[in-house]
Coordinates of C-alpha atoms and ligand atoms in Angstrom, one line a residue:
X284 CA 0.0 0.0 0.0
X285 CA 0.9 3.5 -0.3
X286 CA 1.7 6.0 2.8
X287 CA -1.3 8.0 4.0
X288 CA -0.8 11.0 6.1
X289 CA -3.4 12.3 7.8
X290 CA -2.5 16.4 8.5
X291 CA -5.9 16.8 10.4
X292 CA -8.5 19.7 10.6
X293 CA -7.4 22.8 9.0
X294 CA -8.2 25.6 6.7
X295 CA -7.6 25.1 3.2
X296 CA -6.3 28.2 1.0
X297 CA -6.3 27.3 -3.0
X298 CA -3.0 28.6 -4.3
X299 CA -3.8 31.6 -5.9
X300 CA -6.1 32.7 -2.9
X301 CA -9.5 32.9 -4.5
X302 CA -10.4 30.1 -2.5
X303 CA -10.8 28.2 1.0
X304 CA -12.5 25.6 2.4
X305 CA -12.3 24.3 6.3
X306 CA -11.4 20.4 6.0
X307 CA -12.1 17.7 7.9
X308 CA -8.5 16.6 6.6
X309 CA -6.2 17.2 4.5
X310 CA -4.8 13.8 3.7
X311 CA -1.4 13.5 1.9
X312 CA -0.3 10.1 -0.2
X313 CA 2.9 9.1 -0.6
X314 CA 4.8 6.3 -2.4
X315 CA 5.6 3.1 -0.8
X316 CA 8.1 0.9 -1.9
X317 CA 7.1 -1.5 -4.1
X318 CA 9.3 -2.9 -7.2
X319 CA 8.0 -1.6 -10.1
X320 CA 5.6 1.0 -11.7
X321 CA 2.9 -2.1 -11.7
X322 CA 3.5 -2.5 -8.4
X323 CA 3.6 1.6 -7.4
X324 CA 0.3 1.9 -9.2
X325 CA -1.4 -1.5 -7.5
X326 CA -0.4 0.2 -4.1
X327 CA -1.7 3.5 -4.9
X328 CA -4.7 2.6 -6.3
X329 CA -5.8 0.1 -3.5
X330 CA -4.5 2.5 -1.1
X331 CA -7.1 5.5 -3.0
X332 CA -10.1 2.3 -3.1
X333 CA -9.8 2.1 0.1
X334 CA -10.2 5.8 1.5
X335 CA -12.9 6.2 -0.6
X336 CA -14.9 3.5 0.6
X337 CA -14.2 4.5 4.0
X338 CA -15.3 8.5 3.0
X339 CA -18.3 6.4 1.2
X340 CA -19.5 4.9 4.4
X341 CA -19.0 8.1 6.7
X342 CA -20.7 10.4 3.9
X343 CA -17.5 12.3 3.5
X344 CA -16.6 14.4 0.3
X345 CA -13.4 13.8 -1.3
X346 CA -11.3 16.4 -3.5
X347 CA -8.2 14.6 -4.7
X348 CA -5.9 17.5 -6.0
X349 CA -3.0 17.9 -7.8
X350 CA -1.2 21.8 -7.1
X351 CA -4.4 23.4 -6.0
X352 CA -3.7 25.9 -9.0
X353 CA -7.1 26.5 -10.4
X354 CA -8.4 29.6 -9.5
X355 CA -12.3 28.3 -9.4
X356 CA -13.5 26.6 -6.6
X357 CA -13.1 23.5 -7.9
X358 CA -10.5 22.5 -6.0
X359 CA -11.9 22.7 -2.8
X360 CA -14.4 20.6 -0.2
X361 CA -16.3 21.6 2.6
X362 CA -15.7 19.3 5.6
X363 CA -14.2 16.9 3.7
X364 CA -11.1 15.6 2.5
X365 CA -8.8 17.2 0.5
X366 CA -6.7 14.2 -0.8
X367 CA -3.5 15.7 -1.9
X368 CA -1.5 13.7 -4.7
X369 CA 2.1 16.1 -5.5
X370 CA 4.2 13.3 -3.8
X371 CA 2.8 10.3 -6.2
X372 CA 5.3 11.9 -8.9
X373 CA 7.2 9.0 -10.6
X374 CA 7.3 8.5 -13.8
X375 CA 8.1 5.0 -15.7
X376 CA 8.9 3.8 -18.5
X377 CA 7.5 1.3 -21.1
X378 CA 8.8 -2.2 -22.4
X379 CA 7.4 -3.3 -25.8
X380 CA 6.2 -6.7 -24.4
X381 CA 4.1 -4.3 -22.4
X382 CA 2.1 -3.0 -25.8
X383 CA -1.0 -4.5 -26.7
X384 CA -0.8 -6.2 -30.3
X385 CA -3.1 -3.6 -31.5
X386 CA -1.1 -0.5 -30.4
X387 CA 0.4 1.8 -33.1
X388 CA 2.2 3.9 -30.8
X389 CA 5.8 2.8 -30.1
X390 CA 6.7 1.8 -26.6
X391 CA 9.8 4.6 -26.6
X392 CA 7.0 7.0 -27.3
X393 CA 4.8 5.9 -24.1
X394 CA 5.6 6.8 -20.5
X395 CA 3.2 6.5 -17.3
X396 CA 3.2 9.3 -14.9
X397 CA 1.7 9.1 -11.4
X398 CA -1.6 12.1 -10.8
X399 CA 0.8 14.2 -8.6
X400 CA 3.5 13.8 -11.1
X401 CA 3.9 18.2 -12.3
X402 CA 4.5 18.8 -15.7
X403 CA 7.9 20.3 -14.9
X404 CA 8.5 16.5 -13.7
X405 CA 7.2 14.8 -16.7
X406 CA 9.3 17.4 -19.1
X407 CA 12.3 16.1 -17.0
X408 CA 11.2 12.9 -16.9
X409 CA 10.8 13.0 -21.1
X410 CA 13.8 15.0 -22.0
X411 CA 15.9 12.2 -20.0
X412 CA 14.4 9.5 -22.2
X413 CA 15.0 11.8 -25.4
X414 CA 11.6 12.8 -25.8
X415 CA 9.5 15.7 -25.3
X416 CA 5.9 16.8 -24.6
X417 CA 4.4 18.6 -27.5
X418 CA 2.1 21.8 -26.0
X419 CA 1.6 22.6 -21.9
X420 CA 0.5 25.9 -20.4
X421 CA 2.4 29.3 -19.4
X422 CA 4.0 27.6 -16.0
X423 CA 4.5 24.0 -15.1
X424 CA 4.0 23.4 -12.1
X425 CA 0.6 22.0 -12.1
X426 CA 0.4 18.2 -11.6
X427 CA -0.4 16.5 -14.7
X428 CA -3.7 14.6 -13.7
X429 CA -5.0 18.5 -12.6
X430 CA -3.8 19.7 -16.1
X431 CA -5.4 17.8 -18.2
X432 CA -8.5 17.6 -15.7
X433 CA -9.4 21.3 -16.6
X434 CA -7.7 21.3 -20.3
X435 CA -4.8 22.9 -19.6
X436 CA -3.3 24.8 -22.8
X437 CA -0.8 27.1 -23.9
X438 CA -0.1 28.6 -27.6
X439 CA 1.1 25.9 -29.9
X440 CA -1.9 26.3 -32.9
X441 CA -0.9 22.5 -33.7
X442 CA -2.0 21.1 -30.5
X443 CA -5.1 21.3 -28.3
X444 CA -4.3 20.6 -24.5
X445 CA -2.5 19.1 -22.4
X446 CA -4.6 15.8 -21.8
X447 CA -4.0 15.5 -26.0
X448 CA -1.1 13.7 -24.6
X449 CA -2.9 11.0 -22.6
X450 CA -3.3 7.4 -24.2
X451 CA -4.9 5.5 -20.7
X452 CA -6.1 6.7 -17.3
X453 CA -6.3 4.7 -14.4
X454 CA -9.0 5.6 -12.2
X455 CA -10.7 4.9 -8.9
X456 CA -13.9 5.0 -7.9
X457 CA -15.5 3.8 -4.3
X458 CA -16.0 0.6 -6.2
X459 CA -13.5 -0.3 -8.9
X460 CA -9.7 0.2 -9.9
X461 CA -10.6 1.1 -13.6
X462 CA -8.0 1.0 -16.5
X463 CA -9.3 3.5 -19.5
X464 CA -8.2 2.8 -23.0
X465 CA -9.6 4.0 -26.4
X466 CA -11.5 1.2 -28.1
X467 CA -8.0 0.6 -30.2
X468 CA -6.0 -0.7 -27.4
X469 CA -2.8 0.7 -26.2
X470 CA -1.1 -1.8 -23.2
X471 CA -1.3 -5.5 -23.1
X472 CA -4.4 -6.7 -20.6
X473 CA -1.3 -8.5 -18.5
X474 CA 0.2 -5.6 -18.0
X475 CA -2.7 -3.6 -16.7
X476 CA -3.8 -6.5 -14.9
X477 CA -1.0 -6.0 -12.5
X478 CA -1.4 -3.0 -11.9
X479 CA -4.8 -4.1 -10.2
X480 CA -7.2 -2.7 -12.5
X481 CA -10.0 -3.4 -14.6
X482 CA -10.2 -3.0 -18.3
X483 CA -12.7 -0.6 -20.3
X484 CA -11.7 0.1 -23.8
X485 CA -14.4 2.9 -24.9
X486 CA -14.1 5.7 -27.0
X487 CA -16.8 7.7 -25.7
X488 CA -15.3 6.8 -21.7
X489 CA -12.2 7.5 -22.4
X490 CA -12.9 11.2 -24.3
X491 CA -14.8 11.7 -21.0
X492 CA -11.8 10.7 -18.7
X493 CA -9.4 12.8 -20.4
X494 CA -11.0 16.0 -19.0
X495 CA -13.2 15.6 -16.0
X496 CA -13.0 18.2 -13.8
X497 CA -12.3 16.2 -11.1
X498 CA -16.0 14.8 -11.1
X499 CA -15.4 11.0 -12.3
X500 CA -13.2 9.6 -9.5
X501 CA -9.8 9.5 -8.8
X502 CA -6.8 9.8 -11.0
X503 CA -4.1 7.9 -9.9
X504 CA -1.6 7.5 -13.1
X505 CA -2.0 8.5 -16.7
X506 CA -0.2 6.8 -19.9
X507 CA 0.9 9.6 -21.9
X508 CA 2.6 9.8 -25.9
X509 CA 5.5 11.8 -26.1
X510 CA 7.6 13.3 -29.3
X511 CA 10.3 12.5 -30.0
X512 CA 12.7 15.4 -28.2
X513 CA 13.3 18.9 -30.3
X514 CA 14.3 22.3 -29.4
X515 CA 12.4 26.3 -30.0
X516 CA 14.0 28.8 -30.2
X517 CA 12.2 31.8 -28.7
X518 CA 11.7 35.2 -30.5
X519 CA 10.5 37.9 -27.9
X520 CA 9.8 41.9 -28.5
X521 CA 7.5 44.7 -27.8
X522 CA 5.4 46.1 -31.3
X523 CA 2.9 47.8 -32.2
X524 CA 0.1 46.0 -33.9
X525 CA -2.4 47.0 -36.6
X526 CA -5.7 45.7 -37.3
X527 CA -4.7 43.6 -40.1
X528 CA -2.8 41.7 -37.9
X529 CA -5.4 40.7 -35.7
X530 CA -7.1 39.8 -39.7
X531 CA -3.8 37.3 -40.2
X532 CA -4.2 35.6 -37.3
X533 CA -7.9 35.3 -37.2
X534 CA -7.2 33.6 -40.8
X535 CA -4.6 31.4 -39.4
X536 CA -1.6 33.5 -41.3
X537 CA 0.9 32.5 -38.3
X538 CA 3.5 32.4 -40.8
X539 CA 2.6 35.7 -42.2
X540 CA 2.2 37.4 -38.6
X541 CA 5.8 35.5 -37.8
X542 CA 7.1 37.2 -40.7
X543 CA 6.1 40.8 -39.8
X544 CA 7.5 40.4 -36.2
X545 CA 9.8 37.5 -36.1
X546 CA 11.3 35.2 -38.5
X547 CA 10.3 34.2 -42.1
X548 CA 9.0 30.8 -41.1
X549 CA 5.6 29.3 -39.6
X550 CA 5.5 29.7 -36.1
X551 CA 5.7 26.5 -33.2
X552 CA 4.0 28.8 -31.0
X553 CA 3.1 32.8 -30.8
X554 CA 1.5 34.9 -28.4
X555 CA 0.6 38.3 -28.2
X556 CA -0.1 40.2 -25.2
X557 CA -2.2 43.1 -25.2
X558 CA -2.9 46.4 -23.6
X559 CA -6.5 46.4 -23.7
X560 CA -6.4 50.3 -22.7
X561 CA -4.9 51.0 -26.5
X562 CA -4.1 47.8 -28.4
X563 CA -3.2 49.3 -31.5
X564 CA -1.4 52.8 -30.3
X565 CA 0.6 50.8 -27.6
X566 CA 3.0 48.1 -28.0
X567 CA 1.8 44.6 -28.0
X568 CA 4.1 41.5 -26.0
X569 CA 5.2 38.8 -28.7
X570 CA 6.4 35.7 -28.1
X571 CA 7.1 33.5 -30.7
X572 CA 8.8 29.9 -30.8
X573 CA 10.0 28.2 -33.5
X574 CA 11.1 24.1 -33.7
X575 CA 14.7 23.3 -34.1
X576 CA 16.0 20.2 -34.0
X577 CA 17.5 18.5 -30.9
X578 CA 21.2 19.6 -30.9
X579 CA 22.8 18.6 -27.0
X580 CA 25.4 20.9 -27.3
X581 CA 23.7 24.0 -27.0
X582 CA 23.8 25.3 -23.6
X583 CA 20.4 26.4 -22.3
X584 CA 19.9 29.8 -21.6
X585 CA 17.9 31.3 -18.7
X586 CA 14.8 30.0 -18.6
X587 CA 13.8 34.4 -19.0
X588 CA 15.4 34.2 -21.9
X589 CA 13.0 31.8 -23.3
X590 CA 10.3 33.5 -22.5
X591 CA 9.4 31.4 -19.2
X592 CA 7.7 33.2 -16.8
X593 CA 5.2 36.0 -18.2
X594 CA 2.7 35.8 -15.4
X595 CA 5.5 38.4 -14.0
X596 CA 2.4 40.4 -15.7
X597 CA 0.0 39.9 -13.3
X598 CA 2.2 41.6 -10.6
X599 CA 0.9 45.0 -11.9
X600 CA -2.6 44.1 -12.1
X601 CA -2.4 44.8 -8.1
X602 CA -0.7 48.4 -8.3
X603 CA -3.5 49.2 -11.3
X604 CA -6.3 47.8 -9.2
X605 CA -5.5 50.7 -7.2
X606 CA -6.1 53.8 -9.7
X607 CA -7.1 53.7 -12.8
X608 CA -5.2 57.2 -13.2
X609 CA -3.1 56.9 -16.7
X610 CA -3.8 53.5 -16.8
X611 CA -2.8 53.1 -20.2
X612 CA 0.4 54.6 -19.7
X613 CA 1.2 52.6 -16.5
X614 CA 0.1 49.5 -17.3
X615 CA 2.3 49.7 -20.8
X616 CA 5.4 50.8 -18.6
X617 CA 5.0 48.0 -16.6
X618 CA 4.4 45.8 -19.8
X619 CA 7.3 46.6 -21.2
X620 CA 9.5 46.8 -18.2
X621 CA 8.1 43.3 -17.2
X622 CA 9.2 41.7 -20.3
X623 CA 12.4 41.1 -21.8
X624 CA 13.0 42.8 -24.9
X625 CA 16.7 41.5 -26.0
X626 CA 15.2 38.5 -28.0
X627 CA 14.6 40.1 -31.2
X628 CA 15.3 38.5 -34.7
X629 CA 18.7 40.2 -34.3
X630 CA 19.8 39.0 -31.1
X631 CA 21.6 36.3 -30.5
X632 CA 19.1 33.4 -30.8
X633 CA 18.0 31.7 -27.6
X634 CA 17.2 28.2 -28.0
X635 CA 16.1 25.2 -25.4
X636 CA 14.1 22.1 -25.7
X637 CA 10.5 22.5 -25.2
X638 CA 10.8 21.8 -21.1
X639 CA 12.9 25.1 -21.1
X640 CA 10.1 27.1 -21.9
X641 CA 8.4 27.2 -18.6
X642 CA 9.6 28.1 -15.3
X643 CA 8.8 28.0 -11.5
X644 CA 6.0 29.8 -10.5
X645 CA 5.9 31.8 -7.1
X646 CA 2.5 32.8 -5.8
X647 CA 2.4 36.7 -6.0
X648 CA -0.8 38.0 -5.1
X649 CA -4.7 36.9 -5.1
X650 CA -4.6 36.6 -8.8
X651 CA -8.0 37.2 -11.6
X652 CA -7.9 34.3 -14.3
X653 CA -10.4 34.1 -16.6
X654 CA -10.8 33.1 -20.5
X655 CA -13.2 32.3 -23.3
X656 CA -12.2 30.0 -26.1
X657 CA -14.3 30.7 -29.6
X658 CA -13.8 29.6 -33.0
X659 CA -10.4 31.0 -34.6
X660 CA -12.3 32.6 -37.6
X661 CA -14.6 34.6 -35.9
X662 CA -11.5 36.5 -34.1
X663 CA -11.9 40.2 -36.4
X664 CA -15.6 39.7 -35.8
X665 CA -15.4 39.7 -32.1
X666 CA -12.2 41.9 -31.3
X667 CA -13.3 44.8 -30.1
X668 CA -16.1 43.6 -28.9
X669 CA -14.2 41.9 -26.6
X670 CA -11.5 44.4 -25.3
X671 CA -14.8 47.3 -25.3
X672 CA -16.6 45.5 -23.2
X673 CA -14.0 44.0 -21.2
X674 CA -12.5 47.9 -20.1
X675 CA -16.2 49.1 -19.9
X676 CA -16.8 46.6 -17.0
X677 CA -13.7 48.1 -15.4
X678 CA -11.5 45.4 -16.3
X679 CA -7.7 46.9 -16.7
X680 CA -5.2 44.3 -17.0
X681 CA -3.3 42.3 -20.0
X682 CA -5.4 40.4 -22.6
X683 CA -3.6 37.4 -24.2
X684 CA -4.3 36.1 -27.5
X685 CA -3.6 32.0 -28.1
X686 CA -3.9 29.9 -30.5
X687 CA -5.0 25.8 -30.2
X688 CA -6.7 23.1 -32.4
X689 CA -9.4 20.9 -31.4
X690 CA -8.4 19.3 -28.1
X691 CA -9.2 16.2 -27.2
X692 CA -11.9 15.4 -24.7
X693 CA -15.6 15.8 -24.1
X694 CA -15.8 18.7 -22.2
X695 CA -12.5 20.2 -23.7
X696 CA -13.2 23.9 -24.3
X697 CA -11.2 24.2 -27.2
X698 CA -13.9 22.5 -29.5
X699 CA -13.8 24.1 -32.7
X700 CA -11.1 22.7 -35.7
X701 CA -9.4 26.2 -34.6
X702 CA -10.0 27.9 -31.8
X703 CA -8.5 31.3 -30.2
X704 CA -8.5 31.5 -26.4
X705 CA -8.7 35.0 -25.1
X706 CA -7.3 35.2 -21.5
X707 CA -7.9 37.8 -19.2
X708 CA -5.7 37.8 -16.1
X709 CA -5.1 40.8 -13.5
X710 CA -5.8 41.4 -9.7
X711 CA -8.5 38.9 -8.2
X712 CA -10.9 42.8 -7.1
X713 CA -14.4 43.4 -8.6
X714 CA -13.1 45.1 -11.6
X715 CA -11.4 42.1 -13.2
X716 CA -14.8 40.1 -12.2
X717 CA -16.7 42.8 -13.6
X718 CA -14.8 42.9 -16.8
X719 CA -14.7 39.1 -17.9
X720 CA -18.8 39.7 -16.9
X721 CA -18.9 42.0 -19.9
X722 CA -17.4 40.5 -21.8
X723 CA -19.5 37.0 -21.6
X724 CA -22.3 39.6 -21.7
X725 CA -21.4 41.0 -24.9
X726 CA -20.5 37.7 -26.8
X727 CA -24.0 36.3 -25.9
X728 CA -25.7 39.2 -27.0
X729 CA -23.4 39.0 -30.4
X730 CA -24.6 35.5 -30.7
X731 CA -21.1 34.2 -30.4
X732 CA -20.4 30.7 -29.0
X733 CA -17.8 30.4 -26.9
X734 CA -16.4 28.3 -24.1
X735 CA -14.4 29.0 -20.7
X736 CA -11.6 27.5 -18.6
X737 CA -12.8 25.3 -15.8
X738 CA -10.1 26.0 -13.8
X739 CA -10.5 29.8 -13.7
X740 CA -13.3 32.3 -13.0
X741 CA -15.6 31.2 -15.0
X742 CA -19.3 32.3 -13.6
X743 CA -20.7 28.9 -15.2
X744 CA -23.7 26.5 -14.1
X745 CA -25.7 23.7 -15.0
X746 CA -28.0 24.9 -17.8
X747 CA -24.7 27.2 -19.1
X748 CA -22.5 23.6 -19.3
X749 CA -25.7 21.8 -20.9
X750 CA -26.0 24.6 -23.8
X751 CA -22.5 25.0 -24.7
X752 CA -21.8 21.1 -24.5
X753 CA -24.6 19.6 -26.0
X754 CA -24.7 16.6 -26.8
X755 CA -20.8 16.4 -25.7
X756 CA -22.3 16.7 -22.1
X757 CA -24.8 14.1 -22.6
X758 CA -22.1 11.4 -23.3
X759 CA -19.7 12.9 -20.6
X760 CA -22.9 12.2 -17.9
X761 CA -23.5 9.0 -19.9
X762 CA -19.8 7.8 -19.4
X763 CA -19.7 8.9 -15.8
X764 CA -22.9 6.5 -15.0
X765 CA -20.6 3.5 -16.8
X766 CA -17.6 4.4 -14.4
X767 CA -20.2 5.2 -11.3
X768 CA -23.8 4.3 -11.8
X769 CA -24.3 3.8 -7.6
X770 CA -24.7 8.1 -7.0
X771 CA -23.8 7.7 -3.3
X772 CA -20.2 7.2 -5.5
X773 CA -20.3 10.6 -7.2
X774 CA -21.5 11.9 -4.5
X775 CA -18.3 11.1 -2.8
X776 CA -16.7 13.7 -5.4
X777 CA -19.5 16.4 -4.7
X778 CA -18.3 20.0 -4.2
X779 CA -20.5 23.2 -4.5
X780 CA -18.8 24.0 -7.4
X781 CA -19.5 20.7 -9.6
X782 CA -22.8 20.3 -8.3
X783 CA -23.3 23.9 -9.5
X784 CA -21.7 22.7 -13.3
X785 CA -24.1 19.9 -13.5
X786 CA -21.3 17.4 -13.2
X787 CA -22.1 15.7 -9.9
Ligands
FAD1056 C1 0.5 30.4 -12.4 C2 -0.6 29.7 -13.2 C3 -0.5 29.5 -14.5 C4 -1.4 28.9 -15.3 N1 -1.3 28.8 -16.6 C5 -2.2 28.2 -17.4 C6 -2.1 28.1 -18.8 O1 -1.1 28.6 -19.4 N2 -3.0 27.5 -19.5 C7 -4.1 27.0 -18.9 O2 -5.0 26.4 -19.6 N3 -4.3 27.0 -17.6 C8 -3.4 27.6 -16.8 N4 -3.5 27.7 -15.4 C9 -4.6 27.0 -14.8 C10 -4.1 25.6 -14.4 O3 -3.3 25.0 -15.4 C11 -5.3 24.6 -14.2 O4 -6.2 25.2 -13.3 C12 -4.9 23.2 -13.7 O5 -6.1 22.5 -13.6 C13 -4.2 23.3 -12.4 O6 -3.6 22.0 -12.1 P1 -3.5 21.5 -10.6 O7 -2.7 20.3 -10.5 O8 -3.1 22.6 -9.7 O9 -5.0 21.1 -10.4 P2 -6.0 21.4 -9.1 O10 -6.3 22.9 -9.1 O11 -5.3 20.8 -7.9 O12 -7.2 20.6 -9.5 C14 -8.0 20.9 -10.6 C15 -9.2 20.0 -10.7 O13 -8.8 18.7 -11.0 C16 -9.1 17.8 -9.9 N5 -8.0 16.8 -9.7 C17 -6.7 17.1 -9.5 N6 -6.0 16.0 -9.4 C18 -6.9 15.0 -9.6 C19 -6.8 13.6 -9.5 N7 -5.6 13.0 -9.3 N8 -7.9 12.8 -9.7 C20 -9.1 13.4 -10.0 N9 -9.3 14.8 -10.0 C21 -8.2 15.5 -9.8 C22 -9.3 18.7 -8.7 O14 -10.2 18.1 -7.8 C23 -10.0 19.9 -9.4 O15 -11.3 19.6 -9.6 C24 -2.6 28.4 -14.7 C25 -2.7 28.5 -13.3 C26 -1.7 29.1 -12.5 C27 -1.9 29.2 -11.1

């Protein structure tokens, strides 16, 4: 079995501070010592069965967690258990007598990561093996199973999220050790066998496990594909940018955007950041990053110098919450003071593999997240609609443009073939609130689907989740009835918040 440390009563602070809960306890798992990655995940997963049962029987809400990083109450539990997961971290490789016949996927391209396992850990973890994930978000040091529980993306127009990356999920419910595969199978039934669980090869299950919100039991390990391992190199400046540009990008001309700002070639990955005050008169942030291939020699710069570490942003979000006096000009100042501005096309270039990108994240202040994703092409159409209505409801901070494809999963937000996500962050105060509440405001009035991240502010509920999933959300409820058709087990995973989403 695995460790299980029991911390006791306390009070519960998510990490950016937007929310707390008072705990029955906060309940840590750690790794015992068992042989093998089989043998970790056998002891893990028992070791989960058998809290929940035991929170089954006493009526006691669970909330298995990974960093506590999403800024929406999802990650916390009334007078329950708060089952944290950031010490289940290894990551193992894959044998090739361990594929199923029918797998396509080579076993060098597999690795299985534990829940707690952070996606700084797994870029480690990949590099060492000479491979390399292909998209993650702006910091890494979410776990992976809370990633990809919410969708967690970043910029790379190629990729949707972060759970694009999973291939099987093990999860446990108050009732079963459950082993999650596509219909097309990916690991030989011997091999999942020992690590004590179940098979279900679904389609429609597994699009639902991949992003769940943390309303269809307990992650314990994921099986992820990697690539094989390759390098960016990072173009980074302050520019002002027309109209027309916003027209490229809302095309899908990356290469022609690149071209005006960085280099003559189509974009890995770009990212501008905008002053909403003035986003043509002021200077836009641009972050560009272009593949190169894997060369071992090249000493990695600072992770700054590759861009890591934007959220530096937010910072001033706190000193503009204070005044609004100039707030164009102060908020640019501290734009471009904030970001680095020595990675222009003529610099020397800066290039890293892909786990370079990112950097360590330090909580700063009671941070505002909030996005919507819409369809790529209706980008000009919505634009300043968008930024209007976002500084009419007071809102005052940087608005991010990025760029993903379909991702993968039921409920993934990013659920058009291209889809721009708009991200609003800035001080967690009523303007910000007030701001992204425009904003959704405005876009339903325009008529304009659009999604939002469930792990930031997000104002959603039931009827909201039914209209913009559909028939998605159907399936998602469907497939959580296969994995747990006794409700006294969901209701094990109840929070406020997920009961408010519809998904408990
Ligand atoms: C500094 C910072 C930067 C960010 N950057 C980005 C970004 O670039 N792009 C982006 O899309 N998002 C971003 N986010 C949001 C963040 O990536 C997501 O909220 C992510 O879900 C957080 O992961 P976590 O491990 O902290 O999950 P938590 O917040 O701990 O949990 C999220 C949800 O998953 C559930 N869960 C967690 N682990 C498990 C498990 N093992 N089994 C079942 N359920 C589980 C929880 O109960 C909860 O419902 C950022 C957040 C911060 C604080």
């Amino acid at each position: 079995m695995a460790h299980v440390l029991h911390l006791g009563h306390q009070v519960w602070n998510n990490y950016h501070q937007t929310a707390a809960c008072n705990l029955k306890s906060r309940i840590e798992l750690i790794n015992g010592d068992q042989p093998n990655g089989r043998a970790h995940l056998k002891a893990v997963a028992k070791t989960v069965l058998a809290l929940l049962r035991e929170a089954r029987q006493y009526q006691i809400p669970v909330r298995p967690i990974g960093a506590g990083w999403s800024p929406s109450p999802i990650n916390v539990v009334e007078d329950g258990w708060l089952v944290e997961t950031l010490r289940l971290n290894r990551t193992f490789k894959i044998g090739a007598s361990n594929l199923h016949a029918d797998c396509d996927i080579g076993a060098e391209a597999l690795l299985l990561v534990q829940a707690g396992a952070t996606v700084d850990e797994v870029y480690e973890s990949a590099e060492e093996l000479g491979r390399s994930l292909r998209t993650g978000g702006a910091s890494n040091g979410q776990s992976f199973a809370g990633a990809c529980a919410t969708g967690t993306h970043g910029s790379v127009w190629q990729a949707g999220g972060i759970q694009d990356h999973v291939r099987a999920v093990q999860l446990v419910t108050p009732e079963r050790i459950l082993w999650i595969e596509p219909t097309r199978a990916c690991l030989s039934d011997d091999f999942i066998a020992q690590t004590g669980s179940e098979i279900i090869r679904d389609d429609r299950i597994f699009a639902a496990a991949l992003l769940h919100v943390g309303a269809m039991g307990f992650v314990t390990a994921l099986l992820i594909e990697t690539d094989p391992i390759y390098m960016v190199q990072n173009i980074q400046k302050a520019a002002k940018i027309r109209r027309e540009h916003i027209d490229w990008l809302c095309r899908g001309e990356f290469r022609k955007f690149s071209c005006a700002f960085g280099l003559n070639e189509e974009p890995y990955f770009q990212q501008p950041i905008l002053n909403p005050c003035d986003p043509f008169d002021k200077k836009a942030l641009l972050r560009f990053l272009y593949k190169r291939p894997y060369d071992p020699s090249i000493p990695s710069p600072p992770p700054g110098e590759m861009g890591a570490g934007y959220d530096a942003l937010t910072l001033l979000g706190k000193a503009m919450a204070e005044s609004d006096f100039f707030q164009a000009e102060i908020l640019q100042l501290a734009m471009e003071q904030a970001y680095p501005d020595n990675r222009d096309v003529d610099d020397p270039p800066a290039i890293a593999t892909w786990g370079c990108t990112t950097e360590e994240h330090a909580p700063i202040a009671s941070l505002f997240n909030g996005s919507v994703t819409i369809e790529r092409n209706k980008l000009s159409e919505v634009f300043d609609l968008i930024i209007d209505s976002f500084r009419r409801g007071g809102g005052g901070t940087v608005v991010t443009l990025r760029f993903v494809r379909k991702a993968n999963g039921l409920l993934a937000p990013a659920r058009w073939p291209d889809n721009v996500v708009i991200d609003f962050d800035g001080p967690n105060v009523e303007s910000s609130h007030q701001g992204y509440k425009k904003v959704v405001e405005a876009l339903d009035d325009a008529g304009i689907a659009f999604t939002r991240h469930w792990g930031k502010t997000n104002n959603l509920n039931e009827w909201r989740v039914q209209q913009d999933y559909g028939k998605d959300f159907d399936d998602w409820k469907w497939a959580q009835a296969q994995v747990m058709p006794d409700a006294a087990d969901r209701q094990v995973f109840a929070n406020d918040e997920l009961v408010k989403l519809g998904l408990i």
